[in-house]
């Protein structure tokens, strides 16, 4: 997510994130969209759109992944 958000606004990945298709969604349970899953995962991890601030993003992911704190020496 962050690697896409840091790209220029006209980058195809950013355009895809903002894509809104015309029309209505079908009846019944709506299909889960990729963006919905990303937003849900970010809220569960208490992460905001810090991806734009690379230093802050690195600090957050290091907290989340204990293997980055492991020293092999």
mmCIF file with all atom_site columns, C-alpha atoms in Angstrom:
data_model
loop_
_atom_site.group_PDB
_atom_site.id
_atom_site.type_symbol
_atom_site.label_atom_id
_atom_site.label_alt_id
_atom_site.label_comp_id
_atom_site.label_asym_id
_atom_site.label_entity_id
_atom_site.label_seq_id
_atom_site.pdbx_PDB_ins_code
_atom_site.Cartn_x
_atom_site.Cartn_y
_atom_site.Cartn_z
_atom_site.occupancy
_atom_site.B_iso_or_equiv
_atom_site.pdbx_formal_charge
_atom_site.auth_seq_id
_atom_site.auth_comp_id
_atom_site.auth_asym_id
_atom_site.auth_atom_id
_atom_site.pdbx_PDB_model_num
ATOM 1  C CA . UNK A 1 1  ? 0.000   0.000   0.000   1.00 0.00 ? 1  UNK A CA 1
ATOM 2  C CA . UNK A 1 2  ? 2.676   2.489   1.007   1.00 0.00 ? 2  UNK A CA 1
ATOM 3  C CA . UNK A 1 3  ? 4.852   1.842   -2.031  1.00 0.00 ? 3  UNK A CA 1
ATOM 4  C CA . UNK A 1 4  ? 1.906   2.790   -4.237  1.00 0.00 ? 4  UNK A CA 1
ATOM 5  C CA . UNK A 1 5  ? 0.826   5.833   -2.212  1.00 0.00 ? 5  UNK A CA 1
ATOM 6  C CA . UNK A 1 6  ? 4.334   7.331   -2.407  1.00 0.00 ? 6  UNK A CA 1
ATOM 7  C CA . UNK A 1 7  ? 4.305   7.247   -6.218  1.00 0.00 ? 7  UNK A CA 1
ATOM 8  C CA . UNK A 1 8  ? 3.107   10.241  -8.277  1.00 0.00 ? 8  UNK A CA 1
ATOM 9  C CA . UNK A 1 9  ? -0.669  10.815  -8.343  1.00 0.00 ? 9  UNK A CA 1
ATOM 10 C CA . UNK A 1 10 ? -0.851  9.885   -12.036 1.00 0.00 ? 10 UNK A CA 1
ATOM 11 C CA . UNK A 1 11 ? 0.803   6.469   -11.417 1.00 0.00 ? 11 UNK A CA 1
ATOM 12 C CA . UNK A 1 12 ? -1.478  3.656   -12.585 1.00 0.00 ? 12 UNK A CA 1
ATOM 13 C CA . UNK A 1 13 ? -1.539  2.093   -9.099  1.00 0.00 ? 13 UNK A CA 1
ATOM 14 C CA . UNK A 1 14 ? -2.801  5.308   -7.508  1.00 0.00 ? 14 UNK A CA 1
ATOM 15 C CA . UNK A 1 15 ? -5.361  5.694   -10.266 1.00 0.00 ? 15 UNK A CA 1
ATOM 16 C CA . UNK A 1 16 ? -6.559  2.147   -9.564  1.00 0.00 ? 16 UNK A CA 1
ATOM 17 C CA . UNK A 1 17 ? -6.904  2.925   -5.835  1.00 0.00 ? 17 UNK A CA 1
ATOM 18 C CA . UNK A 1 18 ? -9.164  5.860   -6.671  1.00 0.00 ? 18 UNK A CA 1
ATOM 19 C CA . UNK A 1 19 ? -11.124 3.968   -9.335  1.00 0.00 ? 19 UNK A CA 1
ATOM 20 C CA . UNK A 1 20 ? -14.862 4.148   -8.912  1.00 0.00 ? 20 UNK A CA 1
ATOM 21 C CA . UNK A 1 21 ? -16.950 2.132   -11.330 1.00 0.00 ? 21 UNK A CA 1
ATOM 22 C CA . UNK A 1 22 ? -20.300 3.521   -12.453 1.00 0.00 ? 22 UNK A CA 1
ATOM 23 C CA . UNK A 1 23 ? -23.487 1.707   -11.602 1.00 0.00 ? 23 UNK A CA 1
ATOM 24 C CA . UNK A 1 24 ? -24.792 -0.084  -8.563  1.00 0.00 ? 24 UNK A CA 1
ATOM 25 C CA . UNK A 1 25 ? -23.492 -3.168  -6.853  1.00 0.00 ? 25 UNK A CA 1
ATOM 26 C CA . UNK A 1 26 ? -25.639 -6.278  -7.089  1.00 0.00 ? 26 UNK A CA 1
ATOM 27 C CA . UNK A 1 27 ? -28.104 -7.315  -4.394  1.00 0.00 ? 27 UNK A CA 1
ATOM 28 C CA . UNK A 1 28 ? -27.158 -9.583  -1.542  1.00 0.00 ? 28 UNK A CA 1
ATOM 29 C CA . UNK A 1 29 ? -23.914 -9.650  0.345   1.00 0.00 ? 29 UNK A CA 1
ATOM 30 C CA . UNK A 1 30 ? -21.462 -7.351  -1.422  1.00 0.00 ? 30 UNK A CA 1
ATOM 31 C CA . UNK A 1 31 ? -18.225 -8.866  -2.621  1.00 0.00 ? 31 UNK A CA 1
ATOM 32 C CA . UNK A 1 32 ? -15.226 -7.811  -0.577  1.00 0.00 ? 32 UNK A CA 1
ATOM 33 C CA . UNK A 1 33 ? -13.074 -5.324  -2.433  1.00 0.00 ? 33 UNK A CA 1
ATOM 34 C CA . UNK A 1 34 ? -9.293  -5.192  -2.075  1.00 0.00 ? 34 UNK A CA 1
ATOM 35 C CA . UNK A 1 35 ? -9.456  -1.626  -0.776  1.00 0.00 ? 35 UNK A CA 1
ATOM 36 C CA . UNK A 1 36 ? -11.991 -2.657  1.908   1.00 0.00 ? 36 UNK A CA 1
ATOM 37 C CA . UNK A 1 37 ? -9.601  -5.356  3.138   1.00 0.00 ? 37 UNK A CA 1
ATOM 38 C CA . UNK A 1 38 ? -6.671  -2.910  3.253   1.00 0.00 ? 38 UNK A CA 1
ATOM 39 C CA . UNK A 1 39 ? -8.712  -0.385  5.254   1.00 0.00 ? 39 UNK A CA 1
ATOM 40 C CA . UNK A 1 40 ? -9.892  -3.113  7.661   1.00 0.00 ? 40 UNK A CA 1
ATOM 41 C CA . UNK A 1 41 ? -6.350  -4.457  8.153   1.00 0.00 ? 41 UNK A CA 1
ATOM 42 C CA . UNK A 1 42 ? -4.990  -0.966  8.763   1.00 0.00 ? 42 UNK A CA 1
ATOM 43 C CA . UNK A 1 43 ? -7.620  -0.242  11.403  1.00 0.00 ? 43 UNK A CA 1
ATOM 44 C CA . UNK A 1 44 ? -6.991  -3.585  13.148  1.00 0.00 ? 44 UNK A CA 1
ATOM 45 C CA . UNK A 1 45 ? -3.271  -2.764  13.339  1.00 0.00 ? 45 UNK A CA 1
ATOM 46 C CA . UNK A 1 46 ? -4.073  0.817   14.383  1.00 0.00 ? 46 UNK A CA 1
ATOM 47 C CA . UNK A 1 47 ? -2.144  2.128   11.390  1.00 0.00 ? 47 UNK A CA 1
ATOM 48 C CA . UNK A 1 48 ? -3.156  5.278   9.584   1.00 0.00 ? 48 UNK A CA 1
ATOM 49 C CA . UNK A 1 49 ? -1.985  6.448   6.188   1.00 0.00 ? 49 UNK A CA 1
ATOM 50 C CA . UNK A 1 50 ? 1.531   6.955   7.539   1.00 0.00 ? 50 UNK A CA 1
ATOM 51 C CA . UNK A 1 51 ? 2.797   5.360   4.345   1.00 0.00 ? 51 UNK A CA 1
ATOM 52 C CA . UNK A 1 52 ? 3.332   8.828   2.939   1.00 0.00 ? 52 UNK A CA 1
ATOM 53 C CA . UNK A 1 53 ? 5.916   9.476   5.693   1.00 0.00 ? 53 UNK A CA 1
ATOM 54 C CA . UNK A 1 54 ? 8.479   6.740   4.989   1.00 0.00 ? 54 UNK A CA 1
ATOM 55 C CA . UNK A 1 55 ? 10.397  7.160   8.265   1.00 0.00 ? 55 UNK A CA 1
ATOM 56 C CA . UNK A 1 56 ? 7.229   6.906   10.335  1.00 0.00 ? 56 UNK A CA 1
ATOM 57 C CA . UNK A 1 57 ? 6.083   3.905   8.263   1.00 0.00 ? 57 UNK A CA 1
ATOM 58 C CA . UNK A 1 58 ? 9.396   2.098   8.872   1.00 0.00 ? 58 UNK A CA 1
ATOM 59 C CA . UNK A 1 59 ? 9.075   2.658   12.633  1.00 0.00 ? 59 UNK A CA 1
ATOM 60 C CA . UNK A 1 60 ? 5.552   1.214   12.619  1.00 0.00 ? 60 UNK A CA 1
ATOM 61 C CA . UNK A 1 61 ? 6.405   -1.902  10.646  1.00 0.00 ? 61 UNK A CA 1
ATOM 62 C CA . UNK A 1 62 ? 9.439   -2.591  12.808  1.00 0.00 ? 62 UNK A CA 1
ATOM 63 C CA . UNK A 1 63 ? 7.180   -2.578  15.863  1.00 0.00 ? 63 UNK A CA 1
ATOM 64 C CA . UNK A 1 64 ? 4.822   -5.002  14.158  1.00 0.00 ? 64 UNK A CA 1
ATOM 65 C CA . UNK A 1 65 ? 7.499   -7.483  13.025  1.00 0.00 ? 65 UNK A CA 1
ATOM 66 C CA . UNK A 1 66 ? 9.728   -8.794  15.837  1.00 0.00 ? 66 UNK A CA 1
ATOM 67 C CA . UNK A 1 67 ? 12.109  -10.426 13.331  1.00 0.00 ? 67 UNK A CA 1
ATOM 68 C CA . UNK A 1 68 ? 13.360  -6.981  12.316  1.00 0.00 ? 68 UNK A CA 1
ATOM 69 C CA . UNK A 1 69 ? 14.635  -6.498  15.863  1.00 0.00 ? 69 UNK A CA 1
ATOM 70 C CA . UNK A 1 70 ? 16.570  -9.784  15.891  1.00 0.00 ? 70 UNK A CA 1
ATOM 71 C CA . UNK A 1 71 ? 20.352  -9.442  15.675  1.00 0.00 ? 71 UNK A CA 1
ATOM 72 C CA . UNK A 1 72 ? 22.106  -12.434 14.082  1.00 0.00 ? 72 UNK A CA 1
ATOM 73 C CA . UNK A 1 73 ? 25.606  -11.473 15.285  1.00 0.00 ? 73 UNK A CA 1
#
